[in-house]
PDB file of C-alpha atoms in Angstrom:
ATOM      1  CA  MET A   1      13.255 -33.333 -12.910  1.00  0.00           C
ATOM      2  CA  ARG A   2      12.962 -34.650  -9.359  1.00  0.00           C
ATOM      3  CA  GLY A   3      13.677 -32.307  -6.470  1.00  0.00           C
ATOM      4  CA  TYR A   4      13.720 -29.246  -8.701  1.00  0.00           C
ATOM      5  CA  ARG A   5      11.377 -26.370  -7.827  1.00  0.00           C
ATOM      6  CA  THR A   6      10.435 -23.670 -10.256  1.00  0.00           C
ATOM      7  CA  PHE A   7      10.074 -20.102  -9.069  1.00  0.00           C
ATOM      8  CA  ASN A   8       6.483 -18.903  -9.017  1.00  0.00           C
ATOM      9  CA  PRO A   9       6.323 -15.175  -8.265  1.00  0.00           C
ATOM     10  CA  SER A  10       2.527 -15.083  -7.914  1.00  0.00           C
ATOM     11  CA  PRO A  11       0.924 -15.408  -4.488  1.00  0.00           C
ATOM     12  CA  HIS A  12      -1.614 -18.073  -3.632  1.00  0.00           C
ATOM     13  CA  PRO A  13      -5.236 -16.841  -3.300  1.00  0.00           C
ATOM     14  CA  GLY A  14      -5.326 -18.321   0.219  1.00  0.00           C
ATOM     15  CA  ASP A  15      -2.615 -15.855   1.275  1.00  0.00           C
ATOM     16  CA  LEU A  16      -5.016 -12.911   0.909  1.00  0.00           C
ATOM     17  CA  GLN A  17      -6.426 -12.967   4.450  1.00  0.00           C
ATOM     18  CA  GLN A  18      -6.331  -9.341   5.604  1.00  0.00           C
ATOM     19  CA  ARG A  19      -9.104  -6.844   4.854  1.00  0.00           C
ATOM     20  CA  ILE A  20      -7.845  -3.426   3.690  1.00  0.00           C
ATOM     21  CA  THR A  21      -9.415  -0.228   2.371  1.00  0.00           C
ATOM     22  CA  ILE A  22      -7.855   1.634  -0.543  1.00  0.00           C
ATOM     23  CA  GLY A  23      -8.722   5.262  -1.135  1.00  0.00           C
ATOM     24  CA  GLN A  24      -7.517   8.671  -2.133  1.00  0.00           C
ATOM     25  CA  THR A  25      -7.703  12.175  -0.748  1.00  0.00           C
ATOM     26  CA  ILE A  26      -9.149  14.721  -3.156  1.00  0.00           C
ATOM     27  CA  SER A  27      -8.199  18.362  -2.571  1.00  0.00           C
ATOM     28  CA  GLU A  28     -10.509  21.114  -3.765  1.00  0.00           C
ATOM     29  CA  THR A  29     -10.367  24.862  -3.289  1.00  0.00           C
ATOM     30  CA  THR A  30     -13.613  26.464  -2.146  1.00  0.00           C
ATOM     31  CA  GLU A  31     -14.952  29.707  -3.605  1.00  0.00           C
ATOM     32  CA  ASN A  32     -13.509  31.480  -0.530  1.00  0.00           C
ATOM     33  CA  GLY A  33     -10.021  30.168  -1.317  1.00  0.00           C
ATOM     34  CA  TYR A  34      -9.875  27.581   1.460  1.00  0.00           C
ATOM     35  CA  ARG A  35      -8.614  24.076   0.823  1.00  0.00           C
ATOM     36  CA  ASN A  36     -11.113  21.270   1.354  1.00  0.00           C
ATOM     37  CA  ASP A  37      -9.777  17.682   1.558  1.00  0.00           C
ATOM     38  CA  THR A  38     -12.238  14.848   0.987  1.00  0.00           C
ATOM     39  CA  ASP A  39     -11.440  11.155   1.401  1.00  0.00           C
ATOM     40  CA  LYS A  40     -12.865   8.870  -1.260  1.00  0.00           C
ATOM     41  CA  VAL A  41     -12.906   5.105  -0.728  1.00  0.00           C
ATOM     42  CA  ILE A  42     -11.945   3.308  -3.945  1.00  0.00           C
ATOM     43  CA  CYS A  43     -12.414  -0.279  -2.755  1.00  0.00           C
ATOM     44  CA  ARG A  44     -12.275  -2.717   0.154  1.00  0.00           C
ATOM     45  CA  VAL A  45     -10.326  -5.848  -0.749  1.00  0.00           C
ATOM     46  CA  TRP A  46      -8.613  -8.905   0.695  1.00  0.00           C
ATOM     47  CA  ALA A  47      -4.821  -8.644   0.806  1.00  0.00           C
ATOM     48  CA  GLY A  48      -1.676 -10.441   1.808  1.00  0.00           C
ATOM     49  CA  VAL A  49       0.693  -8.418   4.012  1.00  0.00           C
ATOM     50  CA  ASP A  50       4.482  -8.582   4.269  1.00  0.00           C
ATOM     51  CA  ASP A  51       6.558  -6.524   6.703  1.00  0.00           C
ATOM     52  CA  ALA A  52       9.412  -4.878   4.799  1.00  0.00           C
ATOM     53  CA  GLY A  53      11.006  -3.410   7.942  1.00  0.00           C
ATOM     54  CA  ASN A  54      11.738   0.065   9.241  1.00  0.00           C
ATOM     55  CA  GLN A  55      13.975   2.737   7.778  1.00  0.00           C
ATOM     56  CA  LYS A  56      15.460   5.550   9.854  1.00  0.00           C
ATOM     57  CA  TYR A  57      17.015   8.768   8.671  1.00  0.00           C
ATOM     58  CA  ARG A  58      17.748  12.196  10.096  1.00  0.00           C
ATOM     59  CA  ALA A  59      15.804  15.292   9.156  1.00  0.00           C
ATOM     60  CA  ALA A  60      16.169  18.909  10.240  1.00  0.00           C
ATOM     61  CA  ASP A  61      13.704  18.567  13.100  1.00  0.00           C
ATOM     62  CA  GLY A  62      14.643  15.109  14.371  1.00  0.00           C
ATOM     63  CA  GLU A  63      14.753  11.498  13.357  1.00  0.00           C
ATOM     64  CA  VAL A  64      12.193  10.097  10.914  1.00  0.00           C
ATOM     65  CA  VAL A  65      11.113   6.475  11.124  1.00  0.00           C
ATOM     66  CA  GLU A  66       9.410   4.944   8.085  1.00  0.00           C
ATOM     67  CA  ASP A  67       7.429   1.775   8.683  1.00  0.00           C
ATOM     68  CA  VAL A  68       7.206  -0.088   5.336  1.00  0.00           C
ATOM     69  CA  LEU A  69       4.606  -2.769   4.520  1.00  0.00           C
ATOM     70  CA  ASN A  70       3.982  -4.536   1.218  1.00  0.00           C
ATOM     71  CA  PHE A  71       0.468  -5.632   0.269  1.00  0.00           C
ATOM     72  CA  VAL A  72      -0.660  -8.063  -2.433  1.00  0.00           C
ATOM     73  CA  ILE A  73      -4.189  -7.802  -3.834  1.00  0.00           C
ATOM     74  CA  ARG A  74      -6.022  -9.251  -6.805  1.00  0.00           C
ATOM     75  CA  TYR A  75      -5.541  -7.122  -9.921  1.00  0.00           C
ATOM     76  CA  ARG A  76      -7.665  -3.971 -10.211  1.00  0.00           C
ATOM     77  CA  ARG A  77      -7.438  -1.011 -12.498  1.00  0.00           C
ATOM     78  CA  GLY A  78      -7.223   2.479 -11.046  1.00  0.00           C
ATOM     79  CA  ILE A  79      -4.843   1.867  -8.124  1.00  0.00           C
ATOM     80  CA  ASP A  80      -1.950   4.356  -8.270  1.00  0.00           C
ATOM     81  CA  ALA A  81       0.933   5.652  -6.187  1.00  0.00           C
ATOM     82  CA  GLY A  82      -0.162   8.501  -3.917  1.00  0.00           C
ATOM     83  CA  MET A  83      -3.362   6.768  -2.828  1.00  0.00           C
ATOM     84  CA  TRP A  84      -3.649   5.390   0.702  1.00  0.00           C
ATOM     85  CA  VAL A  85      -4.273   2.029   2.334  1.00  0.00           C
ATOM     86  CA  GLU A  86      -6.052   1.716   5.651  1.00  0.00           C
ATOM     87  CA  PHE A  87      -4.913  -1.374   7.535  1.00  0.00           C
ATOM     88  CA  ASP A  88      -5.117  -2.264  11.206  1.00  0.00           C
ATOM     89  CA  GLY A  89      -6.418   1.206  12.099  1.00  0.00           C
ATOM     90  CA  GLU A  90      -3.545   3.045  10.387  1.00  0.00           C
ATOM     91  CA  ARG A  91      -3.414   4.931   7.128  1.00  0.00           C
ATOM     92  CA  ARG A  92      -0.410   4.276   4.895  1.00  0.00           C
ATOM     93  CA  ILE A  93       0.677   5.967   1.647  1.00  0.00           C
ATOM     94  CA  ILE A  94       1.158   3.849  -1.503  1.00  0.00           C
ATOM     95  CA  THR A  95       4.582   4.612  -2.980  1.00  0.00           C
ATOM     96  CA  ASN A  96       4.823   1.920  -5.635  1.00  0.00           C
ATOM     97  CA  VAL A  97       2.423  -0.316  -7.576  1.00  0.00           C
ATOM     98  CA  GLY A  98       3.836  -3.423  -9.249  1.00  0.00           C
ATOM     99  CA  HIS A  99       2.502  -6.350 -11.255  1.00  0.00           C
ATOM    100  CA  TYR A 100       3.296 -10.028 -10.735  1.00  0.00           C
ATOM    101  CA  GLY A 101       4.558 -11.337 -14.049  1.00  0.00           C
ATOM    102  CA  TYR A 102       2.428  -8.751 -15.918  1.00  0.00           C
ATOM    103  CA  ARG A 103      -0.445 -11.227 -16.138  1.00  0.00           C
ATOM    104  CA  LYS A 104      -3.016  -8.874 -14.581  1.00  0.00           C
ATOM    105  CA  GLN A 105      -3.787 -11.315 -11.787  1.00  0.00           C
ATOM    106  CA  TYR A 106      -2.216  -9.609  -8.757  1.00  0.00           C
ATOM    107  CA  LEU A 107      -0.932  -6.169  -7.747  1.00  0.00           C
ATOM    108  CA  GLY A 108       1.840  -5.448  -5.271  1.00  0.00           C
ATOM    109  CA  LEU A 109       1.479  -2.252  -3.220  1.00  0.00           C
ATOM    110  CA  LYS A 110       4.482  -0.842  -1.374  1.00  0.00           C
ATOM    111  CA  THR A 111       3.318   1.454   1.425  1.00  0.00           C
ATOM    112  CA  TYR A 112       4.848   3.490   4.222  1.00  0.00           C
ATOM    113  CA  ARG A 113       3.849   5.341   7.364  1.00  0.00           C
ATOM    114  CA  GLN A 114       6.094   8.113   8.670  1.00  0.00           C
ATOM    115  CA  GLU A 115       6.672   9.052  12.261  1.00  0.00           C
ATOM    116  CA  VAL A 116       8.893  11.943  13.326  1.00  0.00           C
ATOM    117  CA  VAL A 117      10.733  11.409  16.588  1.00  0.00           C
ATOM    118  CA  SER A 118      11.882  14.763  17.966  1.00  0.00           C
ATOM    119  CA  ARG A 119      15.203  15.123  19.711  1.00  0.00           C
TER     120      ARG A 119
END
């Protein structure tokens, strides 16, 4: 059919142009009862980045601004919500991991960074 475009939800490999680091923070309790946090790098991958905008809401101690970015990477096992993404010198928390068409080709990572603005 001429002029008709089909919807293709998968990104193009050429769109993955940003280098990101994915990792997790592992918390352990020492023998003295103190908490010891250790950062573990899971992988460094190429990603596509999409700005999903800012969200503002009020909290008890001021206004909270959430900066939301979505990343697309090639499919990998072992990436879960709660891990972090380091991009452009900032660490962001992964809140959601989604698949593109469930073909195990790409993963979508929804991330946020919080900033509290006091009154």
